[in-house]
Coordinates of C-alpha atoms (C1' of nucleotides) in Angstrom, one line a residue:
Chain A
M1 CA -15.1 22.7 -2.4
L2 CA -13.4 25.7 -4.0
E3 CA -15.9 27.8 -5.9
L4 CA -15.0 30.0 -8.9
E5 CA -17.5 32.5 -7.6
Q6 CA -15.5 32.9 -4.4
L7 CA -12.4 33.6 -6.4
T8 CA -14.2 36.3 -8.4
Q9 CA -15.4 37.8 -5.1
L10 CA -11.9 37.7 -3.7
M11 CA -10.6 39.6 -6.7
A12 CA -13.3 42.1 -6.3
V13 CA -12.4 42.7 -2.7
A14 CA -8.8 43.1 -3.7
E15 CA -9.8 45.6 -6.3
H16 CA -12.2 47.6 -4.3
G17 CA -10.4 47.5 -1.0
T18 CA -13.4 47.0 1.3
L19 CA -16.0 44.3 1.5
S20 CA -18.7 46.9 1.3
A21 CA -17.5 48.4 -2.0
A22 CA -16.9 44.9 -3.4
A23 CA -20.3 43.7 -2.4
E24 CA -21.9 46.7 -4.1
A25 CA -19.9 46.0 -7.2
L26 CA -20.9 42.4 -7.1
H27 CA -24.6 43.3 -6.5
I28 CA -24.8 41.2 -3.3
S29 CA -25.1 42.2 0.4
Q30 CA -22.1 42.8 2.6
P31 CA -23.0 40.0 5.0
S32 CA -23.1 37.6 2.1
L33 CA -19.7 38.6 0.9
T34 CA -18.3 38.4 4.5
R35 CA -19.6 34.9 4.7
S36 CA -18.3 33.9 1.3
M37 CA -14.8 35.1 2.2
Q38 CA -14.9 33.3 5.5
K39 CA -15.9 30.2 3.6
L40 CA -13.0 30.7 1.2
E41 CA -10.6 31.0 4.1
N42 CA -12.0 27.7 5.4
V43 CA -11.6 25.9 2.1
L44 CA -8.0 27.1 1.7
G45 CA -7.2 26.6 5.3
V46 CA -5.5 30.0 5.7
A47 CA -6.6 33.4 6.8
L48 CA -6.6 35.7 3.8
F49 CA -7.4 38.9 5.7
E50 CA -6.0 40.7 8.6
R51 CA -9.1 41.7 10.4
K52 CA -9.2 45.0 12.1
K53 CA -12.4 45.8 13.9
N54 CA -13.5 48.1 11.1
R55 CA -11.7 46.9 8.1
V56 CA -10.3 43.8 6.4
L57 CA -6.8 43.9 4.8
L58 CA -5.3 41.2 2.6
N59 CA -2.5 39.6 4.4
E60 CA 0.4 37.7 2.7
A61 CA -1.7 34.6 2.1
G62 CA -4.5 36.8 0.7
L63 CA -2.2 38.4 -1.8
L64 CA -0.9 35.0 -2.8
A65 CA -4.5 33.8 -3.2
V66 CA -5.4 36.8 -5.3
E67 CA -2.5 36.0 -7.6
E68 CA -3.5 32.4 -7.8
A69 CA -7.2 33.2 -8.3
G70 CA -6.3 35.3 -11.3
K71 CA -4.7 32.3 -12.9
V72 CA -7.6 30.0 -12.2
L73 CA -10.2 32.5 -13.3
S74 CA -8.4 33.2 -16.6
A75 CA -8.2 29.5 -17.2
A76 CA -11.9 29.3 -16.6
E77 CA -12.6 32.3 -18.8
G78 CA -10.4 30.7 -21.5
M79 CA -12.5 27.6 -21.3
E80 CA -15.8 29.5 -21.5
A81 CA -14.5 31.6 -24.4
R82 CA -13.3 28.5 -26.3
M83 CA -16.5 26.7 -25.7
A84 CA -18.5 29.7 -26.8
A85 CA -16.4 30.0 -30.0
Y86 CA -17.1 26.3 -30.7
A87 CA -20.8 26.8 -30.0
R88 CA -20.8 29.7 -32.4
S89 CA -19.0 27.6 -35.0
L90 CA -21.8 25.1 -34.8
R91 CA -24.2 27.9 -35.9
T92 CA -22.0 29.2 -38.6
I93 CA -21.3 28.0 -42.2
A94 CA -18.0 29.4 -43.4
V95 CA -17.7 29.6 -47.1
G96 CA -14.4 30.1 -48.8
S97 CA -14.1 30.9 -52.5
C98 CA -11.4 31.4 -55.1
A99 CA -13.5 33.9 -56.9
P100 CA -16.1 36.5 -56.0
A101 CA -19.1 35.6 -58.2
P102 CA -19.7 32.0 -57.1
M103 CA -19.5 33.3 -53.5
W104 CA -22.3 35.7 -54.2
E105 CA -24.3 32.9 -55.6
V106 CA -23.7 30.5 -52.8
T107 CA -24.2 32.5 -49.6
P108 CA -27.8 33.6 -50.2
L109 CA -28.8 30.1 -51.1
L110 CA -27.3 28.8 -47.9
S111 CA -28.9 31.4 -45.7
R112 CA -32.2 30.6 -47.3
Q113 CA -31.8 26.9 -46.6
Y114 CA -30.3 27.4 -43.1
P115 CA -32.1 30.5 -41.7
E116 CA -30.8 29.8 -38.2
M117 CA -27.2 29.7 -39.3
T118 CA -24.8 32.5 -39.7
I119 CA -23.2 32.5 -43.1
T120 CA -19.7 33.9 -43.5
A121 CA -17.9 34.1 -46.8
E122 CA -14.4 35.2 -47.8
M123 CA -12.1 34.8 -50.7
N124 CA -8.8 33.0 -50.3
E125 CA -6.1 31.3 -52.3
P126 CA -6.8 27.7 -53.5
D127 CA -4.3 26.2 -51.2
K128 CA -5.7 28.0 -48.2
L129 CA -9.1 26.9 -49.1
E130 CA -8.2 23.3 -49.2
D131 CA -6.4 23.5 -45.9
G132 CA -9.3 25.4 -44.4
L133 CA -11.8 22.8 -45.5
V134 CA -9.7 20.0 -44.0
S135 CA -9.1 21.9 -40.7
G136 CA -12.7 22.9 -40.4
T137 CA -12.2 26.6 -40.9
Y138 CA -14.4 26.3 -43.9
Q139 CA -17.4 24.1 -44.3
L140 CA -17.8 24.8 -48.0
I141 CA -15.3 26.0 -50.5
V142 CA -15.5 27.0 -54.2
T143 CA -12.5 26.0 -56.2
D144 CA -11.5 26.3 -59.8
A145 CA -10.5 22.6 -60.0
P146 CA -12.0 19.4 -58.7
L147 CA -10.6 18.2 -55.5
E148 CA -10.0 14.5 -55.2
K149 CA -9.4 13.7 -51.6
P150 CA -10.6 11.1 -49.2
G151 CA -13.3 12.4 -47.0
I152 CA -14.1 15.2 -49.3
L153 CA -16.9 15.5 -51.7
C154 CA -16.5 17.7 -54.8
Q155 CA -19.1 18.6 -57.4
E156 CA -19.1 20.7 -60.5
Y157 CA -21.0 23.9 -59.8
V158 CA -21.1 26.7 -62.4
T159 CA -19.1 28.0 -65.3
E160 CA -18.2 31.6 -65.4
Q161 CA -17.8 33.2 -68.8
L162 CA -16.0 36.5 -69.3
Y163 CA -17.4 39.2 -71.5
V164 CA -16.2 42.6 -72.5
S165 CA -18.8 45.1 -71.6
L166 CA -18.8 47.9 -74.2
P167 CA -20.8 51.0 -75.0
P168 CA -22.7 50.4 -78.2
A169 CA -20.6 53.0 -80.0
H170 CA -17.4 51.1 -79.4
P171 CA -15.6 49.7 -82.4
L172 CA -15.7 46.2 -81.0
A173 CA -19.4 46.4 -80.0
K174 CA -20.7 44.9 -83.2
R175 CA -18.4 41.8 -83.0
E176 CA -20.0 38.4 -82.3
A177 CA -17.0 37.6 -80.1
V178 CA -13.5 38.8 -79.4
H179 CA -10.2 37.5 -78.2
L180 CA -8.2 39.1 -75.5
S181 CA -5.6 40.1 -78.1
D182 CA -8.3 42.3 -79.6
L183 CA -8.3 44.4 -76.5
A184 CA -4.6 45.4 -76.7
G185 CA -4.1 49.1 -76.2
Q186 CA -7.5 49.6 -74.6
T187 CA -8.0 51.4 -71.4
M188 CA -10.5 49.5 -69.2
L189 CA -12.3 49.8 -65.9
L190 CA -11.5 47.0 -63.5
F191 CA -12.9 46.0 -60.2
S192 CA -10.3 44.6 -57.8
E193 CA -10.7 41.4 -55.8
L194 CA -10.4 39.1 -58.7
G195 CA -9.5 35.9 -57.0
V196 CA -8.3 33.3 -59.5
W197 CA -9.2 35.7 -62.3
Q198 CA -6.2 37.6 -61.2
R199 CA -4.0 35.1 -63.0
L200 CA -5.6 35.9 -66.3
H201 CA -5.1 39.6 -65.7
D202 CA -1.5 39.1 -64.8
E203 CA -0.6 36.8 -67.7
K204 CA -2.8 37.7 -70.7
M205 CA -3.6 41.4 -70.3
Q206 CA -0.3 43.1 -70.2
D207 CA -1.2 45.2 -73.3
I208 CA -4.3 46.6 -71.6
R209 CA -4.3 49.7 -69.4
F210 CA -6.5 49.4 -66.3
I211 CA -8.3 51.9 -64.1
V212 CA -8.8 49.9 -60.9
Q213 CA -11.6 50.6 -58.5
T214 CA -11.9 48.8 -55.1
E215 CA -15.4 49.8 -54.1
R216 CA -18.3 48.1 -55.6
K217 CA -20.6 51.1 -55.7
A218 CA -18.0 53.4 -57.1
F219 CA -17.3 50.9 -59.7
S220 CA -20.9 50.6 -60.8
D221 CA -21.1 54.4 -61.0
L222 CA -18.0 54.6 -63.0
I223 CA -19.3 52.2 -65.5
S224 CA -22.5 54.0 -65.9
A225 CA -20.8 57.3 -66.3
S226 CA -18.0 56.3 -68.6
V227 CA -17.6 54.9 -72.1
L228 CA -14.6 52.8 -71.2
P229 CA -14.9 49.1 -71.7
S230 CA -14.9 46.8 -68.7
F231 CA -15.4 43.1 -68.0
T232 CA -18.5 41.3 -67.0
T233 CA -19.4 37.7 -66.7
N234 CA -22.5 35.6 -67.0
L235 CA -22.7 35.5 -63.2
T236 CA -22.2 39.2 -62.4
Q237 CA -24.9 40.1 -64.9
R238 CA -27.5 38.5 -62.6
Y239 CA -27.0 41.2 -60.1
G240 CA -28.0 44.4 -61.8
A241 CA -26.5 44.6 -65.3
P242 CA -25.5 48.1 -66.4
M243 CA -27.6 49.9 -68.9
N244 CA -26.6 50.7 -72.4
R245 CA -23.8 48.2 -72.6
V246 CA -23.1 45.5 -75.1
N247 CA -21.6 42.3 -73.8
V248 CA -19.3 40.5 -76.2
P249 CA -18.0 37.1 -75.2
I250 CA -14.3 36.4 -75.0
L251 CA -13.3 33.3 -76.8
D252 CA -9.9 32.6 -75.2
Q253 CA -9.9 29.4 -73.3
E254 CA -8.8 31.1 -70.1
A255 CA -11.9 33.4 -70.2
T256 CA -14.1 30.6 -69.1
I257 CA -13.6 29.0 -65.6
R258 CA -15.5 26.1 -64.3
F259 CA -16.1 26.2 -60.5
Y260 CA -16.5 23.3 -58.1
L261 CA -18.0 23.0 -54.7
C262 CA -16.2 21.0 -52.1
V263 CA -17.4 19.9 -48.7
S264 CA -16.2 17.3 -46.1
E265 CA -18.4 14.2 -46.1
K266 CA -20.1 15.2 -42.8
H267 CA -21.4 18.3 -44.4
R268 CA -22.7 16.6 -47.5
S269 CA -26.1 18.2 -46.9
L270 CA -24.6 21.6 -47.8
L271 CA -24.1 20.5 -51.3
D272 CA -27.7 19.3 -51.6
A273 CA -28.9 22.6 -50.2
V274 CA -27.0 24.6 -52.9
Y275 CA -28.0 22.4 -55.8
T276 CA -31.6 22.2 -54.7
D277 CA -32.0 25.8 -54.4
N278 CA -30.0 26.5 -57.5
T279 CA -32.7 25.0 -59.7
H280 CA -34.9 27.9 -58.8
H281 CA -32.8 30.1 -61.1
Chain B
M1 CA -22.0 30.5 -13.3
L2 CA -19.5 27.8 -14.2
E3 CA -18.7 25.6 -11.2
L4 CA -15.5 23.7 -10.6
E5 CA -17.7 20.8 -9.3
Q6 CA -19.4 20.5 -12.6
L7 CA -16.0 20.2 -14.3
T8 CA -14.9 17.5 -11.9
Q9 CA -18.2 15.7 -12.6
L10 CA -17.7 16.1 -16.4
M11 CA -14.2 14.5 -16.1
A12 CA -15.7 11.7 -14.1
V13 CA -18.3 11.0 -16.8
A14 CA -15.6 11.1 -19.4
E15 CA -13.6 8.7 -17.4
H16 CA -16.3 6.2 -16.5
G17 CA -18.3 6.3 -19.7
T18 CA -21.8 6.4 -18.2
L19 CA -23.6 8.8 -15.9
S20 CA -24.4 5.9 -13.6
A21 CA -20.9 4.8 -13.1
A22 CA -19.6 8.3 -12.7
A23 CA -22.4 9.1 -10.2
E24 CA -21.4 6.1 -8.2
A25 CA -17.8 7.1 -8.2
L26 CA -18.8 10.6 -7.2
H27 CA -21.1 9.3 -4.4
I28 CA -24.1 11.1 -5.8
S29 CA -27.3 9.9 -7.4
Q30 CA -27.7 9.5 -11.1
P31 CA -30.4 12.1 -11.4
S32 CA -28.3 14.6 -9.6
L33 CA -25.5 14.1 -12.1
T34 CA -27.8 14.2 -15.0
R35 CA -29.1 17.6 -13.8
S36 CA -25.6 18.8 -13.1
M37 CA -24.5 18.0 -16.7
Q38 CA -27.6 19.6 -18.1
K39 CA -26.7 22.7 -16.2
L40 CA -23.2 22.7 -17.4
E41 CA -24.4 22.5 -21.0
N42 CA -26.6 25.5 -20.3
V43 CA -23.8 27.4 -18.8
L44 CA -21.5 26.7 -21.7
G45 CA -24.3 27.1 -24.3
V46 CA -23.4 23.9 -26.1
A47 CA -24.6 20.3 -25.9
L48 CA -21.7 18.2 -24.6
F49 CA -23.4 14.8 -25.1
E50 CA -25.0 13.0 -27.8
R51 CA -28.1 11.6 -26.1
K52 CA -29.2 8.2 -27.1
K53 CA -32.2 6.9 -25.2
N54 CA -30.1 4.7 -23.0
R55 CA -26.8 6.3 -23.1
V56 CA -24.9 9.6 -23.2
L57 CA -21.8 9.9 -25.4
L58 CA -19.5 12.9 -25.4
N59 CA -19.7 14.8 -28.7
E60 CA -17.1 17.0 -30.2
A61 CA -17.9 19.9 -27.9
G62 CA -17.9 17.5 -24.9
L63 CA -14.4 16.3 -25.7
L64 CA -13.2 19.8 -26.1
A65 CA -14.9 20.6 -22.7
V66 CA -13.1 17.7 -21.0
E67 CA -9.8 18.9 -22.3
E68 CA -10.5 22.5 -21.2
A69 CA -11.9 21.3 -17.8
G70 CA -8.6 19.5 -17.2
K71 CA -6.7 22.8 -17.6
V72 CA -9.1 24.7 -15.3
L73 CA -9.0 22.0 -12.7
S74 CA -5.3 21.7 -12.6
A75 CA -5.0 25.4 -12.2
A76 CA -7.4 25.2 -9.3
E77 CA -5.6 22.3 -7.8
G78 CA -2.3 24.2 -8.2
M79 CA -3.8 27.1 -6.3
E80 CA -5.1 24.8 -3.5
A81 CA -1.7 23.1 -3.3
R82 CA 0.2 26.4 -3.1
M83 CA -2.1 27.8 -0.6
A84 CA -1.9 24.7 1.5
A85 CA 1.9 24.9 1.3
Y86 CA 1.8 28.4 2.5
A87 CA -0.5 27.5 5.3
R88 CA 1.8 24.8 6.3
S89 CA 4.7 27.2 6.2
L90 CA 2.9 29.4 8.7
R91 CA 2.9 26.5 11.1
T92 CA 6.5 25.6 10.6
I93 CA 9.7 26.9 11.9
A94 CA 12.5 25.9 9.7
V95 CA 16.0 25.9 11.3
G96 CA 19.1 25.8 9.3
S97 CA 22.5 25.2 10.9
C98 CA 26.1 25.1 9.9
A99 CA 26.9 22.4 12.5
P100 CA 24.9 19.6 14.1
A101 CA 25.2 20.2 17.8
P102 CA 23.6 23.7 18.0
M103 CA 20.8 22.3 15.9
W104 CA 20.1 19.7 18.5
E105 CA 20.1 22.3 21.1
V106 CA 17.8 24.7 19.3
T107 CA 15.0 22.5 18.0
P108 CA 13.8 21.1 21.3
L109 CA 13.7 24.5 22.8
L110 CA 11.6 25.8 19.9
S111 CA 9.2 23.0 20.0
R112 CA 8.7 23.5 23.7
Q113 CA 8.1 27.2 23.2
Y114 CA 5.9 26.7 20.2
P115 CA 4.1 23.4 20.8
E116 CA 1.6 24.0 17.9
M117 CA 4.4 24.5 15.4
T118 CA 6.3 22.0 13.3
I119 CA 10.0 22.4 13.7
T120 CA 12.2 21.3 10.8
A121 CA 16.0 21.4 11.0
E122 CA 18.7 20.7 8.5
M123 CA 22.3 21.4 8.0
N124 CA 23.5 23.6 5.2
E125 CA 26.4 25.6 4.0
P126 CA 26.8 29.1 5.4
D127 CA 25.9 30.8 2.1
K128 CA 22.8 28.8 1.7
L129 CA 21.8 29.5 5.2
E130 CA 22.1 33.2 4.7
D131 CA 20.1 33.1 1.4
G132 CA 17.5 30.9 2.9
L133 CA 17.0 33.2 5.8
V134 CA 16.5 36.2 3.5
S135 CA 14.2 34.2 1.2
G136 CA 12.1 32.8 4.0
T137 CA 13.2 29.2 3.6
Y138 CA 14.6 29.4 7.1
Q139 CA 13.2 31.3 10.0
L140 CA 16.2 30.7 12.2
I141 CA 19.8 29.9 11.2
V142 CA 22.9 29.0 13.2
T143 CA 26.0 30.4 11.7
D144 CA 29.7 30.4 12.8
A145 CA 30.1 34.1 12.2
P146 CA 27.9 37.0 13.1
L147 CA 25.7 38.3 10.2
E148 CA 25.5 42.0 9.8
K149 CA 22.7 42.7 7.5
P150 CA 19.8 45.2 7.5
G151 CA 16.6 43.5 8.6
I152 CA 18.4 40.6 10.2
L153 CA 19.0 40.2 13.9
C154 CA 22.1 38.2 15.0
Q155 CA 23.1 37.2 18.5
E156 CA 25.9 35.1 19.9
Y157 CA 24.6 31.8 21.0
V158 CA 27.0 29.1 22.3
T159 CA 30.6 28.1 22.0
E160 CA 31.4 24.6 21.0
Q161 CA 34.7 23.2 22.3
L162 CA 36.3 20.2 20.8
Y163 CA 37.7 17.4 23.0
V164 CA 39.5 14.1 22.3
S165 CA 37.6 11.3 23.9
L166 CA 40.1 8.7 25.1
P167 CA 40.0 5.4 26.9
P168 CA 41.7 6.0 30.3
A169 CA 44.6 3.7 29.3
H170 CA 45.4 5.8 26.3
P171 CA 48.9 7.6 26.5
L172 CA 47.3 11.0 26.1
A173 CA 44.5 10.4 28.6
K174 CA 46.5 11.9 31.5
R175 CA 47.2 15.1 29.7
E176 CA 45.5 18.3 30.9
A177 CA 45.1 19.4 27.3
V178 CA 46.4 18.5 23.8
H179 CA 47.0 20.0 20.4
L180 CA 45.8 18.5 17.2
S181 CA 49.4 17.9 16.3
D182 CA 49.6 15.5 19.3
L183 CA 47.1 13.3 17.5
A184 CA 49.2 12.7 14.4
G185 CA 49.4 9.0 13.5
Q186 CA 46.3 8.1 15.5
T187 CA 43.4 6.1 14.1
M188 CA 40.2 7.8 15.3
L189 CA 36.5 7.2 15.1
L190 CA 34.6 9.9 13.4
F191 CA 30.9 10.6 12.9
S192 CA 30.1 12.2 9.6
E193 CA 27.9 15.2 9.1
L194 CA 30.4 17.6 10.5
G195 CA 29.1 20.9 9.0
V196 CA 31.6 23.6 9.5
W197 CA 33.8 21.2 11.5
Q198 CA 34.5 19.6 8.2
R199 CA 37.0 22.4 7.4
L200 CA 39.0 21.6 10.5
H201 CA 39.0 18.0 9.5
D202 CA 40.1 18.8 6.0
E203 CA 42.8 21.2 6.9
K204 CA 44.3 20.2 10.2
M205 CA 43.9 16.5 10.5
Q206 CA 45.7 15.1 7.5
D207 CA 48.0 13.1 9.7
I208 CA 45.1 11.3 11.4
R209 CA 43.5 8.1 10.0
F210 CA 39.7 8.0 10.4
I211 CA 37.1 5.3 10.6
V212 CA 34.0 7.2 9.5
Q213 CA 30.5 6.1 10.6
T214 CA 27.4 7.7 9.3
E215 CA 24.8 6.3 11.6
R216 CA 24.4 7.8 15.0
K217 CA 23.5 4.6 16.9
A218 CA 26.3 2.6 15.2
F219 CA 28.7 5.3 16.1
S220 CA 27.8 5.2 19.8
D221 CA 28.1 1.5 19.8
L222 CA 31.5 1.7 18.1
I223 CA 32.8 4.1 20.7
S224 CA 31.6 1.9 23.6
A225 CA 33.2 -1.2 22.1
S226 CA 36.5 0.2 20.9
V227 CA 39.5 1.8 22.5
L228 CA 40.1 4.1 19.6
P229 CA 40.0 7.8 20.4
S230 CA 37.3 9.9 19.0
F231 CA 36.1 13.5 19.2
T232 CA 33.5 15.0 21.4
T233 CA 32.5 18.5 22.4
N234 CA 31.0 20.3 25.3
L235 CA 27.7 20.2 23.5
T236 CA 27.6 16.6 22.5
Q237 CA 28.3 15.5 26.0
R238 CA 24.9 16.7 27.1
Y239 CA 23.3 14.0 25.2
G240 CA 24.6 10.7 26.7
A241 CA 28.3 10.9 27.3
P242 CA 30.0 7.5 26.7
M243 CA 31.3 5.7 29.8
N244 CA 34.9 5.0 30.6
R245 CA 36.2 7.8 28.5
V246 CA 38.4 10.7 29.4
N247 CA 37.8 13.9 27.6
V248 CA 40.9 16.1 27.0
P249 CA 40.4 19.6 25.6
I250 CA 42.0 20.5 22.4
L251 CA 43.8 23.8 22.6
D252 CA 44.1 24.8 18.9
Q253 CA 42.2 27.9 18.2
E254 CA 40.2 26.2 15.4
A255 CA 38.9 23.6 18.0
T256 CA 36.6 26.2 19.4
I257 CA 33.8 27.6 17.4
R258 CA 31.4 30.3 18.5
F259 CA 27.9 30.0 17.0
Y260 CA 25.4 32.8 16.3
L261 CA 21.7 32.7 15.9
C262 CA 20.2 34.9 13.1
V263 CA 16.6 35.7 12.4
S264 CA 14.8 38.2 10.3
E265 CA 13.4 41.1 12.3
K266 CA 9.8 39.9 12.0
H267 CA 10.8 36.7 13.8
R268 CA 12.6 38.4 16.6
S269 CA 10.5 36.4 19.1
L270 CA 12.3 33.2 18.0
L271 CA 15.5 34.5 19.6
D272 CA 13.8 35.3 22.8
A273 CA 12.3 31.9 22.9
V274 CA 15.7 30.2 22.5
Y275 CA 17.4 32.4 25.1
T276 CA 14.6 32.3 27.6
D277 CA 14.5 28.5 27.5
N278 CA 18.3 28.1 27.3
T279 CA 18.7 29.5 30.9
H280 CA 17.1 26.3 32.2
H281 CA 20.2 24.4 31.5
Chain C
dA1 C1' -22.3 60.7 13.1
dT2 C1' -21.0 57.8 9.6
dG3 C1' -18.8 53.9 7.6
dC4 C1' -17.5 49.2 7.9
dC5 C1' -17.5 44.5 9.4
dT6 C1' -19.7 40.7 11.8
dT7 C1' -23.4 37.9 13.9
dA8 C1' -28.3 36.7 14.2
dC9 C1' -32.6 35.5 12.2
dG10 C1' -36.2 34.3 9.1
dT11 C1' -37.3 33.3 4.4
dT12 C1' -36.6 31.6 0.0
dA13 C1' -34.5 29.0 -3.3
dT14 C1' -32.0 25.4 -4.9
dA15 C1' -29.9 21.0 -4.8
dC16 C1' -30.4 16.5 -3.2
dG17 C1' -32.3 11.6 -3.1
dT18 C1' -36.3 8.5 -3.9
dA19 C1' -39.6 7.1 -6.9
dA20 C1' -41.6 6.7 -11.4
dT21 C1' -41.1 6.5 -16.5
dT22 C1' -39.2 5.1 -20.7
dA23 C1' -36.2 3.0 -23.6
dT24 C1' -32.3 -0.3 -24.7
dT25 C1' -29.5 -4.5 -24.6
Chain D
dA1 C1' -34.7 -9.0 -16.7
dA2 C1' -31.3 -5.7 -16.1
dT3 C1' -29.1 -1.4 -17.1
dA4 C1' -29.3 3.5 -18.1
dA5 C1' -31.1 8.1 -18.6
dT6 C1' -34.6 11.4 -17.7
dT7 C1' -38.5 13.5 -15.3
dA8 C1' -41.4 14.3 -11.2
dC9 C1' -41.8 15.2 -6.5
dG10 C1' -41.2 16.1 -1.6
dT11 C1' -37.7 17.4 1.6
dA12 C1' -33.8 19.4 3.7
dT13 C1' -29.9 22.1 3.3
dA14 C1' -27.6 26.3 2.6
dA15 C1' -27.5 30.8 0.7
dC16 C1' -29.5 35.2 0.6
dG17 C1' -31.1 39.8 2.5
dT18 C1' -32.7 42.4 6.4
dA19 C1' -31.9 43.7 10.9
dA20 C1' -29.1 44.3 14.9
dG21 C1' -24.7 45.0 17.2
dG22 C1' -20.0 46.7 17.9
dC23 C1' -16.1 49.3 16.8
dA24 C1' -13.4 52.9 14.6
dT25 C1' -12.6 57.1 12.1

DNA sequence: ATGCCTTACGTTATACGTAATTATT
DNA sequence: AATAATTACGTATAACGTAAGGCAT
């Protein structure tokens, strides 16, 4: 029977020009390669080489065989690659989220519950999240609205509440609460990658000037160093709240978002994992 | 390393549903197949089966693997088929001819000279013959005009002379020779598959009525049984000339065709073979 | 003299089938 | 009981590397 190994060897011979060189490249002995190529010729029923006493040269059939071998081997490599990708996916939990903070919450919980699994997380638009969950690109998604769909489980997760983070000397710092309208005319620091919060920014904050920072560390440094107001939320505060800041809640309805976790039924256990572990907080 | 045999076995398992049935179909023992599939799982790095105590079922990875295996195997089968076709072509001399008689001459000569080769012969149009010779579809062609082309050898072969074959009682039977115009108004028997002779038929025989026969044996029988005139040539007469017939040569220039043999340079020996053997006649 | 291919030879590894084991229908 | 899968075991095949031979550059 035709062996893939023989085809690999044939290609090596074609590449290196001599059996000796190919054998060395393949880490086998010359005689072994000689025999293997003879066998291949038998299997295919054609001589692939023109045999001079001291040299083998690919003949027309040999060149054809090399070409064909390339096709077969790339099909085989494709198979191996796709199977490997699938195997990897079995060891990976892909999380998709519509906002950053819930994602930061979820991924450590998962990796604690599934230490042997690789956890990947990325933000995406709600539509893409839903599609991705159905198609298997994501095993768990965080949405800002419950998802009612056959085969999909959806549970309320956390509520994120927006605050203005102010230096104590700021005029608004003594307020119990503010509305977004109170912030009109302010210059604020803003971290990018807002996810669904982007909508709030686009629609309700036209009267605010923003200094946008895309790097997390630079953003933290900026906040510590400046007296400009910024935003924070009940969730972001868990991860190193900045010093010397007063957080005043924002009362507008849009400043509070309730997040939901959705999984396909066959990954129900992921939900349990998150909720179980969440109680530790 | 991945083995094509494992893929074949996997497909057999998918097809037959159990290892036992597949093993029987493959003419190997169950344990052997079990081990082979375990090995395949190791190579691919994924479990392909859901193992119940008494049964193996393809899981998702297994189904994917079956699909991929199909692709790989058909690539491999494609390779084997193409190599086999090439191997066969090495054992085949394909003759193309623009007329039947020279073809009948050439093929027996070739098969006597090359007893190990398969000789195929077919009629075709001059253009197709030339293309086929260049592309390697034909190794030898018979044309009605010399072919001057680099890389191609062309030699005069035989001349075919057209005769009217008449019953002795026919008015024209006593003539030394005739012109085609003398045949106007006759009803003649004609064998189809004329090749280049077709042109003569189309252009110079509009005044003749023909009874066309497409089977060689039926045609011979017809000739023996009827008193209708027909055509014959110096070449066809070699193969069983009909009894009680007088053959009168046709003087028109178009009633004589000179044929040429053409081969590519690397098949020069074919020419020698034909000419060498031809002298025996 | 060196490089390259092939054949010969002895060893090792691996791949097979039979038999035994366990579990299911 | 009968069917099915896996594991265990002894054997036989076939694949490897080393060694030897032949030929060409």
